[in-house]
mmCIF file of C-alpha atoms in Angstrom:
data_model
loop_
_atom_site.group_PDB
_atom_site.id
_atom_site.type_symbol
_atom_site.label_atom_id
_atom_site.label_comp_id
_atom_site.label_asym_id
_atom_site.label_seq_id
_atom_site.Cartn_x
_atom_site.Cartn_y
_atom_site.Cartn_z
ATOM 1 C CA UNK A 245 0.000 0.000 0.000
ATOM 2 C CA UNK A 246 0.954 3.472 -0.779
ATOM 3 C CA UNK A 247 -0.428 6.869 -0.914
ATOM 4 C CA UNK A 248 -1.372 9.538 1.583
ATOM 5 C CA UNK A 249 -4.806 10.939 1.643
ATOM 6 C CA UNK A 250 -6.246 13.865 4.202
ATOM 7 C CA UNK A 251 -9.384 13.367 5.781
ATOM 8 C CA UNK A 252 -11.674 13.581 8.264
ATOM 9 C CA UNK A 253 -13.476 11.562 10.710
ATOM 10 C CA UNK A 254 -17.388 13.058 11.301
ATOM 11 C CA UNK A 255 -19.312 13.315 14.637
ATOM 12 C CA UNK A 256 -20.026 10.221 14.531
ATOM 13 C CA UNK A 257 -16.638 8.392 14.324
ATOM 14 C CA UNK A 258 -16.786 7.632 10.689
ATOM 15 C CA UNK A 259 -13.466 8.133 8.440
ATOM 16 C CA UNK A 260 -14.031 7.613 5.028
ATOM 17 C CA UNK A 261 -10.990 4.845 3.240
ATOM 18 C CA UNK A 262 -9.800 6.057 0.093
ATOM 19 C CA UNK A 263 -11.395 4.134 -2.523
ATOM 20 C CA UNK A 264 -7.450 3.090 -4.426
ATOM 21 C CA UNK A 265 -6.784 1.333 -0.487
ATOM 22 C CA UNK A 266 -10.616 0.008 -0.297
ATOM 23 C CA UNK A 267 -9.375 -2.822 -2.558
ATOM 24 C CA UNK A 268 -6.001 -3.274 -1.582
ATOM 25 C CA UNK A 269 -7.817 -3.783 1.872
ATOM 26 C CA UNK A 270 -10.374 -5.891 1.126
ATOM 27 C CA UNK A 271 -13.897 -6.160 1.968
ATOM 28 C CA UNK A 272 -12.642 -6.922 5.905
ATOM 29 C CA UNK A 273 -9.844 -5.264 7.537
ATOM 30 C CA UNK A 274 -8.826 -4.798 11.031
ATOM 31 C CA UNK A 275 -7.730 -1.806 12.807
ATOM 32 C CA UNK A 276 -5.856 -2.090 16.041
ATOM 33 C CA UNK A 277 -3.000 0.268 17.527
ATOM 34 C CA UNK A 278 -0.323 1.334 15.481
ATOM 35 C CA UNK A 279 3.785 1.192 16.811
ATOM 36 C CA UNK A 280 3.257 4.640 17.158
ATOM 37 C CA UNK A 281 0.834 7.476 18.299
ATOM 38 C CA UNK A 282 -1.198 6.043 14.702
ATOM 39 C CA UNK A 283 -3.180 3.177 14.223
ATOM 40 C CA UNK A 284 -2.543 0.396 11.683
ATOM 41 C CA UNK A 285 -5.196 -1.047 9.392
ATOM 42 C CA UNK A 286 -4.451 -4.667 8.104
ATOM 43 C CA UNK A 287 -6.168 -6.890 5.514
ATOM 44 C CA UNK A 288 -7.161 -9.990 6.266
ATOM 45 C CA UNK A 289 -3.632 -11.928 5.307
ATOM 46 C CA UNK A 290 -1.603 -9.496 7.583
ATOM 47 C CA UNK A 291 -4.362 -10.151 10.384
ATOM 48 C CA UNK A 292 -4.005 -14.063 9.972
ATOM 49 C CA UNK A 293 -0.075 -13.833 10.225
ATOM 50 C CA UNK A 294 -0.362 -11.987 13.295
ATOM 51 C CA UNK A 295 -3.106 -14.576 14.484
ATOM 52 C CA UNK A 296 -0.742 -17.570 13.653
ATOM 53 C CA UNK A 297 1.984 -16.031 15.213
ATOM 54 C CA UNK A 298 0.386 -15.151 18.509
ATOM 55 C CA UNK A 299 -1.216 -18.753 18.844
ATOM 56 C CA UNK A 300 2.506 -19.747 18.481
ATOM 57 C CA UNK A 301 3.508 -18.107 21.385
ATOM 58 C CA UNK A 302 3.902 -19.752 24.721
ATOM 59 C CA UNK A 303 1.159 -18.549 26.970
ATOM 60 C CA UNK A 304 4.044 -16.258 29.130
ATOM 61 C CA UNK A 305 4.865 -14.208 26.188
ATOM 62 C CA UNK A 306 1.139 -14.068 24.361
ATOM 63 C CA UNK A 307 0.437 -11.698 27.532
ATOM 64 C CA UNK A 308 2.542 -8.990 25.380
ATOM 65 C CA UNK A 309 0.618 -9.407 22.723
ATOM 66 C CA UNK A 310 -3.329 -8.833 24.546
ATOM 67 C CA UNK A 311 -3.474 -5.510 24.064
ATOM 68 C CA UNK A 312 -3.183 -5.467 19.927
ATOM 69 C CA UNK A 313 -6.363 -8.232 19.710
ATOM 70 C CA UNK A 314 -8.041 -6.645 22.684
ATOM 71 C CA UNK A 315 -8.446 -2.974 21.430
ATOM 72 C CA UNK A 316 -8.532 -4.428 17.644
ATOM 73 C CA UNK A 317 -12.425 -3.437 15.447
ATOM 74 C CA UNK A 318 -12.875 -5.734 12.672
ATOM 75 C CA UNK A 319 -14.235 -3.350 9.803
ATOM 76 C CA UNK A 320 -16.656 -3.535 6.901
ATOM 77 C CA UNK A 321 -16.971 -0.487 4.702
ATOM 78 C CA UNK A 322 -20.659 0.837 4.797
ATOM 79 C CA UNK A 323 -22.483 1.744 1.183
ATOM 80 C CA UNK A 324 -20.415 5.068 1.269
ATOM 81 C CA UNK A 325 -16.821 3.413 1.898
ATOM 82 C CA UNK A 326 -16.706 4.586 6.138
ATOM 83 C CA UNK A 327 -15.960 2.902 9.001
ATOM 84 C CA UNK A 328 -16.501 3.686 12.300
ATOM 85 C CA UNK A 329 -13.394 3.957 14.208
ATOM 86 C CA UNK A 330 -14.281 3.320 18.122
ATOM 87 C CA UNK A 331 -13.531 5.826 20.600
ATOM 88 C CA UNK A 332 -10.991 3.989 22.498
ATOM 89 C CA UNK A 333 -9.295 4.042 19.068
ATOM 90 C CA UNK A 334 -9.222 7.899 18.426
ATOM 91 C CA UNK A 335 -8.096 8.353 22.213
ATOM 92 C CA UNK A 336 -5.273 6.513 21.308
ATOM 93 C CA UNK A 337 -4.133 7.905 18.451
ATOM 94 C CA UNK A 338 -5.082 11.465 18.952
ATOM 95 C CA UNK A 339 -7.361 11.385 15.863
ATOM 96 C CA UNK A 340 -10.381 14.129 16.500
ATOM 97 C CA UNK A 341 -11.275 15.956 13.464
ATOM 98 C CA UNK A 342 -8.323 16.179 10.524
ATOM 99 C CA UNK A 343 -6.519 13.049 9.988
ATOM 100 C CA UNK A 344 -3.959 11.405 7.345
ATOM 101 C CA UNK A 345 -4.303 7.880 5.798
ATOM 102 C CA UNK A 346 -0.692 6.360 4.611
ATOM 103 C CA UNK A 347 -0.263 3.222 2.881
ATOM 104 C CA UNK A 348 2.683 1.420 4.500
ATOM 105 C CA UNK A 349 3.606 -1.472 2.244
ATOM 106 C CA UNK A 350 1.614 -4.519 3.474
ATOM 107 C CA UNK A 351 -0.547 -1.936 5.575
ATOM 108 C CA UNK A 352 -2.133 1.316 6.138
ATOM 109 C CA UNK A 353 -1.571 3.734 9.284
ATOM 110 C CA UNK A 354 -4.253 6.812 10.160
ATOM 111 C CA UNK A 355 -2.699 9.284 11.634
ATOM 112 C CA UNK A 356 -3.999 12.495 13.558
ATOM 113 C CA UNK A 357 -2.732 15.754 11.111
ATOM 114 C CA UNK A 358 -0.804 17.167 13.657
ATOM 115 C CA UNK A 359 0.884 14.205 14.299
ATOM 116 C CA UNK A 360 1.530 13.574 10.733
ATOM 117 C CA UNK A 361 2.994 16.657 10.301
ATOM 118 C CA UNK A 362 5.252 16.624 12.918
ATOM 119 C CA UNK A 363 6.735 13.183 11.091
ATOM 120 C CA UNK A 364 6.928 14.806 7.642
ATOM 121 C CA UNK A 365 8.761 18.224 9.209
ATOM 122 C CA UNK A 366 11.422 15.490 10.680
ATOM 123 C CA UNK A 367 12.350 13.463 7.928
ATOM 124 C CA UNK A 368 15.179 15.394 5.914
ATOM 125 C CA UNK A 369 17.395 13.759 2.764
ATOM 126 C CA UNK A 370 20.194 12.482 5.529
ATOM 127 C CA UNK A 371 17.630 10.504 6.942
ATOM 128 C CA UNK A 372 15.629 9.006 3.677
ATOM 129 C CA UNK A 373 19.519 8.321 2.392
ATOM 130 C CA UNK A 374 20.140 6.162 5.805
ATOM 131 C CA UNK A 375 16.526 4.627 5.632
ATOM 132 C CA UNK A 376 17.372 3.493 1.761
ATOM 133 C CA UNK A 377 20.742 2.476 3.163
ATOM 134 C CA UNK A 378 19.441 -0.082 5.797
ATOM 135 C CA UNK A 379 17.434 -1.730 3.022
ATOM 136 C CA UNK A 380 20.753 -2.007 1.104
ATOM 137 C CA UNK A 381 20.365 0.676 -1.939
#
């Protein structure tokens, strides 16, 4: 996934997904709490991998992992292409009004503006030439 599209989320929680990651998504996704003050939206096949890989845990580290699966919505897109992101959700993340959808290769992240911003204003060519770099170009 790639891409980053301005939005916002209404009274009513809903954020509208861009149509170009609507089917890169799928017709269910899941959105859970991203790395960072963001949260992550993952198809189905990125969702399963984390599923497989948590029931492969032993039961002292799965602990760790609770918080992802117990603060994750699984979305459908409504006839206008929304979802409803719940409140515990926007808390998290900051999100109120303006926010910023980024594809992130195998998912998306929504982001509040301000936050966004912040990240943009930070990365500089030293640090895209490191990042490019560490994947060995």
């Amino acid at each position: 996934m790639t891409g980053t599209y301005e939005h916002s989320i209404d009274a009513k929680g809903r954020l509208f997904i861009p149509a170009k990651l609507r089917v890169e998504l799928g017709e269910t996704f899941y959105l859970a709490m991203g790395v960072d003050a963001c949260l992550a939206i993952y198809p189905q096949s990125t969702w399963d991998r984390f599923t497989e890989k948590f029931a492969s845990l032993p039961m002292s580290q799965s602990k760790t992992m609770r918080p992802l699966f117990a603060n994750a919505a699984r979305c459908e897109l409504d006839s206008q292409g929304r979802i409803v992101i719940p409140q515990k959700l926007r808390r998290y993340a900051g999100l109120d009004k303006d926010v910023v959808i980024i594809g992130v290769n195998d998912r998306a992240e929504i982001w509040s503006a301000d936050n966004w911003n912040e990240q943009e204003e930070e990365m500089t060519p030293e640090k895209m030439a490191a990042c490019m770099a560490e994947l060995g170009f």
